[in-house]
Amino acid sequence: MAKIAATAMFAVVALIAIIAAAVSGVVAAIFGGGNSTASSQPSPAALADIPGNYLALYQQAATTCSGLDWTILAAVGKIETNHGRLNADGVHSGENFAHAGGPMQFLQPTFRWVLDQSAKQGKHIPPGGSTPPSRYNVHDAIYAASFYLCMSGADRGDLYGAIFTYNHADWYVRKVLDQANAYKAAQQSAPQQGGWTVPARGTCTSGFGSRGGEFHRGQDIAAPIGTPIVAASSGTVIDSGPATGYGLWVRIEHANGVITTYGHNEHNQVHVGQKVQVGQLIAEVGNRGESTGSHLHFQIDVGNQSVDPVAFYHDQSAPRLCGQSQLGP
Ligand SMILES: [Zn+2]
């Protein structure tokens, strides 16, 4: 019995590790996590929205943490207090109902704890703020937020966990990641391999073609619920919401009349009209609609005609959509 329990436990731990690796892999792909030193450039939206002194502080403070892009800090500052512009209790003085204060909305005990823990690792807020440091001082608050996100997982590539620690809600994490994306300028260089990437890591199961008397219009990729789904190529979101059979879907229109569809999703992270970049997080794998197991239904339509995604990827010189684990249609 003990052996069975141990095996089952190992399977659970392994699965969690796989999911965590998949999530951090995608987040790293989007935000250049890990040991990447190249921070992203501000988008026009970021320059229009973020006050100059805040932008400079977000960029400087982020350099203290190898896995943290400044856009994440800026997104937290946007959502917490609109970069200090929020006119409410606890932004410039006092506390709100939850005892949070300052532009990055720290609880006083958390602020002290973060600075104490960082000091033990030799990390200190550089000169330029209050003496002693204050959560109401913009300089101090942004550096403390950077330290906090770093020690909460950003330093080891767990951006999701780091943001979740800041505010324990999945909607909050998604909102921060979404805002960070909007603050990040589009990549200067054209994406490699025809501008296409594999939308989800998993195992190719049902392929394009006849299936039990019906015609299957896409490629199924089996993956655990919550596995990130990214835009296969850059484009504009034309549908995001419930759809008959697909449960919850996202559809993206690309150049040359090509439309990609992502079905059975657990959550969608984009809205209609949104411009998305290749590789950008758009949804998470689920098991909604006419689905008999957690998977992504990935469909490509060219001029209202569904085509075989595997062949399409081959023709575009894109990465292989399905590896050796493909089980065939
Ligand atoms: Zn399918």
Short mmCIF file of C-alpha atoms and ligand atoms in Angstrom, two decimals:
data_model
loop_
_atom_site.label_atom_id
_atom_site.label_comp_id
_atom_site.label_asym_id
_atom_site.label_seq_id
_atom_site.Cartn_x
_atom_site.Cartn_y
_atom_site.Cartn_z
CA MET A 1 0.00 0.00 0.00
CA ALA A 2 2.77 2.36 0.91
CA LYS A 3 4.41 1.78 -2.45
CA ILE A 4 1.19 2.54 -4.36
CA ALA A 5 0.66 5.69 -2.33
CA ALA A 6 4.23 6.77 -2.99
CA THR A 7 3.85 6.14 -6.73
CA ALA A 8 0.60 8.10 -6.83
CA MET A 9 2.19 10.93 -4.91
CA PHE A 10 5.14 10.94 -7.30
CA ALA A 11 2.74 11.19 -10.25
CA VAL A 12 0.97 14.16 -8.66
CA VAL A 13 4.25 15.90 -7.88
CA ALA A 14 5.54 15.21 -11.39
CA LEU A 15 2.34 16.60 -12.92
CA ILE A 16 2.56 19.76 -10.82
CA ALA A 17 6.18 20.14 -11.87
CA ILE A 18 5.23 19.75 -15.54
CA ILE A 19 2.46 22.35 -15.25
CA ALA A 20 4.73 24.75 -13.38
CA ALA A 21 7.45 24.26 -15.98
CA ALA A 22 4.97 24.85 -18.82
CA VAL A 23 3.60 28.03 -17.22
CA SER A 24 6.98 29.48 -16.34
CA GLY A 25 8.28 28.52 -19.78
CA VAL A 26 5.58 30.52 -21.51
CA VAL A 27 5.83 33.42 -19.08
CA ALA A 28 9.59 33.41 -19.63
CA ALA A 29 9.03 33.35 -23.38
CA ILE A 30 6.78 36.39 -23.10
CA PHE A 31 8.68 38.41 -20.55
CA GLY A 32 12.19 37.18 -21.04
CA GLY A 33 12.49 35.74 -17.55
CA GLY A 34 15.31 33.65 -16.17
CA ASN A 35 18.71 35.17 -16.60
CA SER A 36 17.81 37.33 -19.55
CA THR A 37 19.29 40.78 -19.14
CA ALA A 38 17.40 42.36 -22.04
CA SER A 39 14.52 44.34 -20.60
CA SER A 40 11.69 45.29 -22.89
CA GLN A 41 11.14 48.74 -24.34
CA PRO A 42 8.07 50.81 -23.37
CA SER A 43 5.18 50.67 -25.83
CA PRO A 44 3.51 53.93 -26.97
CA ALA A 45 0.70 53.07 -24.51
CA ALA A 46 3.23 52.84 -21.66
CA LEU A 47 4.82 56.20 -22.53
CA ALA A 48 1.38 57.85 -22.70
CA ASP A 49 0.15 56.38 -19.41
CA ILE A 50 3.08 56.16 -16.99
CA PRO A 51 4.44 59.37 -15.38
CA GLY A 52 8.12 59.84 -16.25
CA ASN A 53 9.42 59.53 -12.69
CA TYR A 54 7.42 56.33 -12.16
CA LEU A 55 8.65 54.82 -15.45
CA ALA A 56 12.28 55.50 -14.54
CA LEU A 57 11.80 53.96 -11.08
CA TYR A 58 10.05 50.86 -12.44
CA GLN A 59 12.92 50.35 -14.90
CA GLN A 60 15.66 50.94 -12.31
CA ALA A 61 14.03 48.84 -9.57
CA ALA A 62 13.47 45.89 -11.93
CA THR A 63 17.20 45.65 -12.61
CA THR A 64 17.67 44.43 -9.01
CA CYS A 65 15.92 41.15 -9.93
CA SER A 66 17.13 39.02 -12.83
CA GLY A 67 13.74 37.43 -13.58
CA LEU A 68 11.68 40.60 -13.36
CA ASP A 69 10.80 42.82 -16.31
CA TRP A 70 9.92 46.43 -15.44
CA THR A 71 6.55 46.00 -17.18
CA ILE A 72 5.41 43.69 -14.34
CA LEU A 73 6.24 46.32 -11.72
CA ALA A 74 4.52 48.99 -13.81
CA ALA A 75 1.45 46.79 -14.22
CA VAL A 76 1.22 46.29 -10.44
CA GLY A 77 1.56 50.07 -9.94
CA LYS A 78 -1.17 50.67 -12.54
CA ILE A 79 -3.64 48.24 -11.02
CA GLU A 80 -2.96 49.17 -7.38
CA THR A 81 -3.19 53.00 -7.60
CA ASN A 82 -2.99 54.06 -11.29
CA HIS A 83 0.64 55.09 -10.65
CA GLY A 84 -0.26 57.08 -7.56
CA ARG A 85 -3.05 59.02 -9.31
CA LEU A 86 -5.87 57.18 -7.53
CA ASN A 87 -7.71 59.59 -5.28
CA ALA A 88 -8.53 57.34 -2.36
CA ASP A 89 -7.65 56.67 1.27
CA GLY A 90 -4.25 55.08 1.73
CA VAL A 91 -2.59 56.24 -1.48
CA HIS A 92 -0.78 59.36 -0.25
CA SER A 93 -1.46 59.02 3.48
CA GLY A 94 -3.44 56.88 5.88
CA GLU A 95 -4.66 53.41 4.96
CA ASN A 96 -7.54 51.90 3.04
CA PHE A 97 -10.01 49.43 4.58
CA ALA A 98 -7.43 46.62 4.19
CA HIS A 99 -4.66 48.70 5.88
CA ALA A 100 -2.76 49.11 2.60
CA GLY A 101 -0.87 52.33 1.99
CA GLY A 102 1.26 54.08 -0.62
CA PRO A 103 1.47 53.87 -4.42
CA MET A 104 2.22 50.11 -4.37
CA GLN A 105 -0.32 49.45 -1.57
CA PHE A 106 1.84 47.77 1.04
CA LEU A 107 0.67 46.74 4.48
CA GLN A 108 3.13 48.29 6.93
CA PRO A 109 4.21 44.90 8.40
CA THR A 110 4.78 43.48 4.88
CA PHE A 111 6.82 46.53 3.86
CA ARG A 112 9.05 46.17 6.95
CA TRP A 113 9.36 42.40 6.48
CA VAL A 114 10.36 42.74 2.81
CA LEU A 115 13.10 45.25 3.65
CA ASP A 116 14.35 43.11 6.56
CA GLN A 117 14.48 39.94 4.44
CA SER A 118 16.20 41.73 1.56
CA ALA A 119 18.76 43.27 3.89
CA LYS A 120 19.73 39.75 5.00
CA GLN A 121 20.63 39.06 1.36
CA GLY A 122 22.53 42.33 1.09
CA LYS A 123 19.80 44.06 -0.91
CA HIS A 124 19.01 47.60 0.20
CA ILE A 125 16.92 50.39 -1.28
CA PRO A 126 19.42 52.76 -2.91
CA PRO A 127 19.59 56.43 -1.88
CA GLY A 128 16.87 58.69 -3.22
CA GLY A 129 13.93 57.90 -0.95
CA SER A 130 12.90 58.65 2.62
CA THR A 131 14.96 58.04 5.77
CA PRO A 132 13.92 55.61 7.09
CA PRO A 133 12.26 54.13 3.98
CA SER A 134 8.51 54.79 3.75
CA ARG A 135 5.79 52.92 1.89
CA TYR A 136 4.34 56.32 0.91
CA ASN A 137 7.56 57.34 -0.85
CA VAL A 138 7.35 56.42 -4.55
CA HIS A 139 11.04 55.51 -4.77
CA ASP A 140 10.96 53.29 -1.68
CA ALA A 141 7.62 51.68 -2.52
CA ILE A 142 8.65 50.65 -6.05
CA TYR A 143 11.99 49.21 -4.90
CA ALA A 144 10.23 47.31 -2.09
CA ALA A 145 7.70 45.93 -4.61
CA SER A 146 10.58 44.76 -6.81
CA PHE A 147 12.27 43.05 -3.84
CA TYR A 148 8.96 41.44 -2.82
CA LEU A 149 8.16 40.05 -6.29
CA CYS A 150 11.74 38.82 -6.59
CA MET A 151 11.75 36.87 -3.33
CA SER A 152 8.23 35.55 -4.03
CA GLY A 153 9.36 33.64 -7.12
CA ALA A 154 10.37 36.09 -9.87
CA ASP A 155 14.05 35.30 -9.20
CA ARG A 156 13.48 31.62 -10.04
CA GLY A 157 11.20 32.20 -13.03
CA ASP A 158 7.90 31.77 -11.15
CA LEU A 159 6.32 35.04 -12.20
CA TYR A 160 2.80 33.70 -11.72
CA GLY A 161 3.55 32.73 -8.10
CA ALA A 162 5.24 36.06 -7.45
CA ILE A 163 2.25 38.11 -8.60
CA PHE A 164 -0.14 35.77 -6.81
CA THR A 165 1.78 36.44 -3.58
CA TYR A 166 1.22 40.17 -4.09
CA ASN A 167 -2.54 39.62 -4.28
CA HIS A 168 -3.99 36.15 -3.85
CA ALA A 169 -6.33 36.04 -6.85
CA ASP A 170 -6.00 34.46 -10.29
CA TRP A 171 -7.89 37.38 -11.87
CA TYR A 172 -5.31 39.73 -10.40
CA VAL A 173 -2.41 37.77 -11.88
CA ARG A 174 -4.06 37.72 -15.30
CA LYS A 175 -4.79 41.45 -15.11
CA VAL A 176 -1.16 42.22 -14.22
CA LEU A 177 0.18 40.02 -17.05
CA ASP A 178 -2.27 41.59 -19.50
CA GLN A 179 -1.31 45.12 -18.45
CA ALA A 180 2.40 44.27 -18.58
CA ASN A 181 1.95 43.05 -22.16
CA ALA A 182 0.27 46.33 -23.11
CA TYR A 183 3.25 48.23 -21.68
CA LYS A 184 5.74 46.17 -23.66
CA ALA A 185 6.70 47.39 -27.12
CA ALA A 186 6.37 44.90 -29.96
CA GLN A 187 9.55 43.00 -30.72
CA GLN A 188 11.76 44.92 -33.13
CA SER A 189 12.94 41.87 -35.03
CA ALA A 190 10.47 39.79 -37.01
CA PRO A 191 9.66 36.47 -35.33
CA GLN A 192 11.58 33.54 -36.72
CA GLN A 193 10.20 30.68 -38.75
CA GLY A 194 7.49 32.51 -40.64
CA GLY A 195 6.07 34.16 -37.53
CA TRP A 196 4.32 31.02 -36.28
CA THR A 197 4.74 29.18 -33.01
CA VAL A 198 3.16 26.10 -31.43
CA PRO A 199 0.06 27.30 -29.51
CA ALA A 200 0.28 24.82 -26.61
CA ARG A 201 2.75 22.25 -25.30
CA GLY A 202 1.12 18.85 -25.17
CA THR A 203 0.48 15.62 -27.01
CA CYS A 204 -1.11 15.68 -30.44
CA THR A 205 -4.10 13.36 -30.36
CA SER A 206 -6.94 13.63 -32.89
CA GLY A 207 -5.75 15.08 -36.19
CA PHE A 208 -7.45 16.89 -39.07
CA GLY A 209 -9.82 14.77 -41.17
CA SER A 210 -12.63 12.22 -40.93
CA ARG A 211 -13.39 11.00 -37.43
CA GLY A 212 -16.24 8.59 -36.71
CA GLY A 213 -18.45 9.77 -39.56
CA GLU A 214 -17.72 13.44 -38.89
CA PHE A 215 -15.09 15.77 -40.19
CA HIS A 216 -12.66 17.03 -37.58
CA ARG A 217 -11.66 20.54 -38.65
CA GLY A 218 -8.57 20.94 -36.46
CA GLN A 219 -5.69 19.37 -34.59
CA ASP A 220 -6.24 18.36 -30.96
CA ILE A 221 -3.39 18.85 -28.50
CA ALA A 222 -3.95 17.10 -25.17
CA ALA A 223 -2.59 18.97 -22.14
CA PRO A 224 -3.56 19.44 -18.48
CA ILE A 225 -6.20 22.03 -17.55
CA GLY A 226 -4.52 25.39 -17.08
CA THR A 227 -1.73 24.80 -19.62
CA PRO A 228 -1.00 28.14 -21.33
CA ILE A 229 -2.31 28.70 -24.86
CA VAL A 230 -0.41 31.34 -26.85
CA ALA A 231 -1.21 33.10 -30.10
CA ALA A 232 0.09 30.92 -32.95
CA SER A 233 0.92 34.08 -34.89
CA SER A 234 0.40 37.83 -34.49
CA GLY A 235 -3.03 39.19 -35.31
CA THR A 236 -6.29 40.63 -34.00
CA VAL A 237 -8.74 38.81 -31.70
CA ILE A 238 -12.11 38.53 -33.51
CA ASP A 239 -13.91 36.25 -31.02
CA SER A 240 -13.41 35.52 -27.33
CA GLY A 241 -16.19 33.85 -25.37
CA PRO A 242 -18.65 30.93 -25.37
CA ALA A 243 -19.28 29.08 -28.64
CA THR A 244 -21.43 26.04 -29.37
CA GLY A 245 -19.37 22.85 -29.31
CA TYR A 246 -16.14 24.71 -28.57
CA GLY A 247 -17.18 25.60 -25.00
CA LEU A 248 -15.09 28.71 -24.71
CA TRP A 249 -13.08 29.83 -27.71
CA VAL A 250 -10.68 32.46 -29.02
CA ARG A 251 -10.39 33.28 -32.72
CA ILE A 252 -7.57 35.40 -34.14
CA GLU A 253 -7.39 36.93 -37.62
CA HIS A 254 -3.92 37.06 -39.16
CA ALA A 255 -2.54 38.40 -42.42
CA ASN A 256 -3.76 36.99 -45.76
CA GLY A 257 -7.21 35.95 -44.47
CA VAL A 258 -5.89 33.27 -42.14
CA ILE A 259 -7.94 32.68 -38.97
CA THR A 260 -6.84 30.50 -36.06
CA THR A 261 -9.31 29.04 -33.54
CA TYR A 262 -8.55 27.79 -30.02
CA GLY A 263 -11.36 25.77 -28.43
CA HIS A 264 -12.52 24.10 -25.16
CA ASN A 265 -10.60 26.73 -23.13
CA GLU A 266 -10.74 26.92 -19.34
CA HIS A 267 -10.18 30.72 -19.30
CA ASN A 268 -9.66 33.33 -21.98
CA GLN A 269 -7.18 36.14 -21.40
CA VAL A 270 -7.90 38.38 -24.39
CA HIS A 271 -10.84 40.43 -25.63
CA VAL A 272 -12.32 41.12 -29.06
CA GLY A 273 -10.39 43.78 -30.94
CA GLN A 274 -7.17 43.19 -29.02
CA LYS A 275 -3.95 43.01 -31.02
CA VAL A 276 -1.81 40.04 -29.99
CA GLN A 277 1.77 39.11 -30.73
CA VAL A 278 2.97 35.65 -31.69
CA GLY A 279 3.61 33.72 -28.48
CA GLN A 280 1.44 35.98 -26.32
CA LEU A 281 -0.66 34.24 -23.66
CA ILE A 282 -4.31 34.22 -24.84
CA ALA A 283 -6.04 31.44 -22.87
CA GLU A 284 -5.63 28.30 -20.80
CA VAL A 285 -6.40 24.73 -21.81
CA GLY A 286 -9.70 23.34 -20.53
CA ASN A 287 -12.31 20.69 -21.12
CA ARG A 288 -15.37 22.78 -21.97
CA GLY A 289 -17.94 22.12 -24.70
CA GLU A 290 -18.00 18.89 -26.71
CA SER A 291 -14.78 17.58 -25.28
CA THR A 292 -13.87 14.24 -23.75
CA GLY A 293 -10.70 15.25 -21.93
CA SER A 294 -8.60 18.32 -21.32
CA HIS A 295 -7.18 19.49 -24.65
CA LEU A 296 -6.76 22.37 -27.09
CA HIS A 297 -8.70 22.17 -30.35
CA PHE A 298 -6.50 24.16 -32.73
CA GLN A 299 -8.04 25.05 -36.07
CA ILE A 300 -6.74 27.04 -39.04
CA ASP A 301 -9.06 28.48 -41.66
CA VAL A 302 -7.83 30.03 -44.89
CA GLY A 303 -10.55 31.90 -46.77
CA ASN A 304 -13.37 30.14 -44.82
CA GLN A 305 -11.88 26.72 -45.57
CA SER A 306 -10.39 24.65 -42.74
CA VAL A 307 -6.93 23.28 -43.52
CA ASP A 308 -4.76 20.66 -41.83
CA PRO A 309 -2.77 22.61 -39.19
CA VAL A 310 0.15 20.15 -39.34
CA ALA A 311 0.48 20.59 -43.11
CA PHE A 312 -0.03 24.37 -42.81
CA TYR A 313 2.82 24.61 -40.29
CA HIS A 314 5.01 22.57 -42.61
CA ASP A 315 4.18 24.82 -45.58
CA GLN A 316 4.95 27.96 -43.55
CA SER A 317 8.34 26.54 -42.47
CA ALA A 318 6.96 26.97 -38.94
CA PRO A 319 8.11 24.79 -36.01
CA ARG A 320 6.66 21.26 -36.07
CA LEU A 321 3.16 21.44 -34.64
CA CYS A 322 3.23 17.81 -33.58
CA GLY A 323 6.31 15.93 -32.47
CA GLN A 324 6.98 12.23 -32.37
CA SER A 325 4.27 11.78 -29.76
CA GLN A 326 1.54 12.34 -32.36
CA LEU A 327 -0.98 9.51 -32.17
CA GLY A 328 -2.53 10.11 -35.58
CA PRO A 329 -6.13 10.91 -36.47
ZN ZN B 1 -10.73 19.04 -31.92
#
